[in-house]
XYZ file of C-alpha atoms in Angstrom:
311
model
C -0.059 0.356 0.314
C 1.730 3.707 -0.862
C -0.416 6.694 -0.692
C -1.487 8.766 -3.758
C 1.072 11.820 -3.038
C 3.917 9.694 -2.997
C 5.587 11.464 -6.293
C 4.374 14.671 -5.355
C 5.691 14.168 -1.680
C 9.072 12.640 -2.904
C 9.883 16.173 -4.621
C 8.669 18.512 -2.107
C 10.654 17.095 1.016
C 13.432 16.799 -1.513
C 13.367 20.491 -2.056
C 13.104 21.230 1.712
C 16.160 19.168 2.637
C 17.810 21.205 -0.322
C 16.787 24.546 1.374
C 17.262 22.671 5.263
C 20.860 23.511 4.532
C 21.193 20.100 6.879
C 23.290 18.100 3.681
C 25.717 20.930 1.514
C 27.909 17.888 -0.607
C 26.538 17.782 -3.947
C 27.510 14.196 -3.859
C 25.859 13.450 -1.126
C 22.574 15.482 -1.791
C 22.131 13.835 -4.626
C 22.305 10.285 -3.245
C 19.260 11.540 -0.916
C 18.076 12.590 -4.132
C 17.811 9.067 -5.626
C 17.066 7.264 -2.490
C 13.082 8.918 -2.708
C 12.816 9.262 0.569
C 9.457 10.390 -0.432
C 8.371 6.872 -0.496
C 9.172 5.573 2.576
C 6.544 8.193 4.007
C 4.258 7.120 1.952
C 4.568 3.885 2.269
C 4.693 3.296 5.970
C 1.897 6.306 6.293
C -0.093 5.798 3.144
C -3.646 6.977 4.816
C -2.298 10.390 5.256
C -3.262 13.386 3.886
C -0.781 15.565 1.527
C -0.130 18.132 4.706
C 0.532 15.399 7.195
C 2.199 13.069 4.790
C 4.542 15.794 3.939
C 5.246 16.634 8.144
C 5.948 12.601 8.782
C 8.092 12.527 5.723
C 10.005 15.689 6.419
C 10.615 14.254 9.983
C 11.565 11.163 8.855
C 14.263 13.162 6.677
C 15.552 14.931 9.250
C 16.776 11.981 11.110
C 18.487 10.603 7.987
C 20.423 13.334 7.529
C 21.158 13.782 11.330
C 22.018 9.853 11.581
C 24.397 10.444 8.319
C 25.998 13.426 10.231
C 26.524 12.278 13.586
C 25.395 8.863 13.992
C 27.389 7.339 10.443
C 30.051 9.240 11.089
C 32.772 9.310 12.873
C 31.915 12.326 15.306
C 33.418 11.776 18.782
C 30.699 11.552 22.088
C 31.862 14.767 23.097
C 31.123 16.291 20.101
C 27.615 14.655 19.525
C 27.000 15.639 23.178
C 28.002 19.246 22.540
C 25.287 19.895 19.789
C 22.572 18.515 22.470
C 21.506 22.017 24.327
C 20.922 23.409 21.637
C 18.344 21.036 20.160
C 16.979 21.072 23.417
C 16.290 24.491 23.247
C 14.242 23.927 20.402
C 12.450 21.005 21.913
C 11.582 22.738 25.069
C 10.253 26.232 23.278
C 13.255 28.030 25.239
C 13.926 31.457 23.081
C 16.214 30.541 20.546
C 14.330 32.873 17.245
C 16.265 33.898 14.553
C 19.536 33.466 16.335
C 18.865 29.798 15.472
C 21.798 29.206 12.627
C 22.701 25.221 12.783
C 20.668 23.962 9.813
C 19.812 20.803 12.120
C 17.810 22.451 15.066
C 16.450 25.301 12.751
C 15.076 22.564 10.491
C 13.631 21.359 14.118
C 12.385 23.791 14.795
C 9.980 24.104 11.460
C 9.531 20.519 12.289
C 8.279 21.203 15.765
C 6.172 24.129 14.847
C 4.154 21.984 12.486
C 3.595 19.151 15.183
C 2.380 21.674 17.430
C -0.283 22.909 14.578
C -1.578 19.784 13.609
C -2.123 18.395 16.867
C -2.921 18.956 20.684
C -0.500 19.908 23.390
C -0.175 16.523 24.550
C 0.564 14.910 21.489
C 3.708 17.831 20.860
C 4.714 16.919 24.584
C 4.689 12.855 23.117
C 7.185 13.637 20.420
C 9.118 16.088 21.882
C 9.954 13.364 25.076
C 10.612 11.000 22.706
C 13.063 13.070 20.400
C 14.947 13.936 23.679
C 15.847 9.881 24.282
C 16.588 9.640 20.993
C 19.354 12.300 21.050
C 20.706 11.190 24.113
C 20.782 7.705 22.957
C 23.028 8.988 20.513
C 25.789 9.988 23.069
C 25.789 6.258 24.235
C 25.967 4.925 20.305
C 28.781 7.445 19.851
C 30.613 5.833 22.819
C 30.332 2.888 22.043
C 32.355 3.557 18.238
C 35.035 6.079 20.134
C 35.708 3.192 22.798
C 35.192 0.087 19.668
C 32.762 -1.321 22.498
C 30.360 -3.843 20.716
C 27.421 -3.353 23.782
C 26.398 -6.301 25.668
C 23.057 -7.766 24.130
C 20.599 -6.276 26.864
C 22.233 -3.058 26.761
C 21.528 -3.383 22.445
C 17.924 -4.069 23.062
C 17.232 -1.800 25.652
C 18.833 0.971 23.873
C 18.242 0.357 20.130
C 14.674 1.382 20.873
C 15.982 4.839 21.272
C 18.864 4.925 19.044
C 15.898 3.745 16.233
C 14.356 6.650 16.859
C 10.899 4.915 16.243
C 9.300 6.179 19.164
C 9.729 9.642 18.127
C 7.816 8.310 14.526
C 5.720 6.111 16.339
C 4.402 9.282 18.315
C 3.450 11.066 15.293
C 1.000 8.295 13.762
C -2.506 9.987 15.424
C -1.416 12.861 13.814
C -1.563 11.475 10.410
C -4.689 9.400 10.812
C -6.559 12.184 12.224
C -7.628 10.164 15.872
C -6.021 11.467 18.711
C -4.950 9.580 21.478
C -5.953 10.687 24.690
C -3.676 10.456 27.649
C -5.133 6.895 28.720
C -4.975 5.654 25.676
C -1.003 6.551 25.300
C -0.137 5.202 28.759
C -2.435 1.969 28.647
C 0.307 -1.174 29.129
C -0.823 -2.814 26.225
C -0.370 0.019 23.637
C 3.465 0.617 25.329
C 3.746 -2.940 24.348
C 2.124 -3.037 21.124
C 4.495 -0.136 20.387
C 7.372 -2.034 22.098
C 7.500 -4.765 19.726
C 6.801 -2.925 17.004
C 9.807 -0.961 17.439
C 11.748 -4.358 18.384
C 10.567 -5.251 14.654
C 11.593 -2.647 12.619
C 15.003 -1.900 14.419
C 15.996 -5.382 13.754
C 14.767 -5.660 10.299
C 16.988 -2.422 9.765
C 19.851 -4.153 11.897
C 19.704 -6.924 8.841
C 18.870 -4.704 5.775
C 21.444 -2.027 6.494
C 24.620 -4.868 7.684
C 26.117 -4.816 4.299
C 26.082 -1.031 4.232
C 27.173 -0.916 7.646
C 29.187 -4.279 8.546
C 32.357 -1.932 7.584
C 31.829 0.814 8.453
C 32.126 2.852 11.343
C 28.867 2.158 13.221
C 29.375 -1.678 12.506
C 29.304 -2.693 16.365
C 26.022 -0.882 17.052
C 24.186 -3.446 14.946
C 22.587 -6.543 16.231
C 24.130 -8.858 14.029
C 27.169 -8.087 15.600
C 25.933 -8.017 18.843
C 25.034 -11.674 18.441
C 28.361 -12.502 16.472
C 30.495 -11.168 19.786
C 28.334 -11.876 22.167
C 26.668 -15.383 22.110
C 29.366 -16.791 19.983
C 27.189 -16.865 16.529
C 28.571 -16.830 12.716
C 27.009 -14.048 10.795
C 24.488 -16.092 9.273
C 23.461 -17.816 12.954
C 23.205 -14.472 13.803
C 20.715 -12.981 11.238
C 18.758 -16.442 11.650
C 18.352 -15.660 15.600
C 17.082 -12.260 13.810
C 14.645 -13.568 12.196
C 13.286 -16.041 14.983
C 13.132 -12.768 17.613
C 11.123 -10.751 14.943
C 8.514 -13.763 14.064
C 8.667 -13.630 18.504
C 7.442 -10.014 18.213
C 4.946 -10.600 15.813
C 3.231 -12.998 17.685
C 3.063 -10.712 20.336
C 1.876 -7.836 18.327
C -1.009 -10.224 17.058
C -2.432 -11.247 20.722
C -1.828 -7.245 21.566
C -3.864 -6.482 19.126
C -7.120 -9.066 19.895
C -6.829 -7.513 23.019
C -6.519 -3.641 22.475
C -9.594 -4.371 20.128
C -11.915 -4.670 22.965
C -10.878 -0.956 24.305
C -13.665 -0.110 21.194
C -11.424 3.176 20.411
C -11.209 3.767 16.835
C -8.213 5.677 17.358
C -6.076 2.949 19.370
C -7.545 1.161 16.314
C -5.934 3.027 13.443
C -3.145 3.903 16.141
C -2.063 -0.094 15.559
C -2.767 -0.009 12.105
C -0.597 2.638 11.777
C 2.441 0.715 13.922
C 1.602 -1.890 11.170
C 2.219 0.078 8.098
C 5.361 0.969 9.211
C 6.528 -3.048 9.355
C 5.387 -3.371 6.291
C 6.457 -0.109 4.606
C 9.918 0.259 6.209
C 10.655 -3.512 4.672
C 9.267 -2.542 1.108
C 10.981 0.765 1.211
C 14.448 -0.919 2.293
C 14.072 -3.638 -0.362
C 13.834 -0.927 -3.066
C 15.642 2.107 -1.633
C 19.275 2.803 -3.316
C 20.130 3.883 0.596
C 19.921 -0.025 0.860
C 20.314 -1.735 -2.524
C 23.718 -0.401 -3.159
C 25.131 -2.038 -0.415
C 23.892 -5.126 -0.744
C 25.308 -5.186 -4.531
C 27.961 -7.667 -5.081
C 26.978 -9.306 -1.862
C 25.827 -12.912 -0.841
C 22.465 -12.378 -0.158
C 22.159 -14.177 2.971
C 19.764 -16.941 4.437
C 16.998 -14.453 6.917
C 15.311 -15.842 9.287
C 14.681 -19.425 11.207
C 14.460 -21.201 7.612
C 15.714 -20.700 4.380
C 13.587 -17.922 2.426
C 13.844 -18.205 -1.411
């Protein structure tokens, strides 16, 4: 399933990225154009109207740009930590105004204003809270790179739910559906549990699909394949198969939780759960077609993924 606005939003988001100056190198900017990030938003929020699709897609591109500039680079943990005050100032509504010259802070200010305009105070606070978690988690990830540390399995699972930024995009789902969740619905234990399971599925899929891109890069240690290989003494193939089994278990948990959440008889909850499901299927579909991932696999023998061989 894909939004009818896919082509339009892809062009508009690329224009927004270009104007933002978060990416200035012409060759890198061309790689962003070819990757077609608008199609990620179109596949993960296929139900969204044009303006909301623009918002969620622009935010996804902000995350990719930040990831490439700070997280897929050799920047030190201290350097990332020093970038946090301005970003947190933007999130916390402190006076920034015209003095925001940093392109990432300026673009985040734009996104925050659009989130505030589209939703209510609770929706804005949910988004701001999880964005802060994401930003602080990048310092931990950078420290792993800097010290050449492969995190333990437990640490990695806990922190990957934050470094993957999925909660920041899940926090925009009820904005995109037009069915706002109440505070009680958002905080319901089953809602938290289904969000966590969906988070796990998407980031583990990403670890598998991006392994070819990351395996020789500066961030290779922050990948579940290498965590299992190092600490559980798996071969690369066995690690991938184990992640496939973990993914299957998380999907089964989601199915059980969805049945329980349906008993709440809430259109907003039902729409949110469908939004999580769109993120799982849409992110895989995008990753299998976008040059951001497919180019890294060119010339690489594709391993079987999951508990059994997949043709």
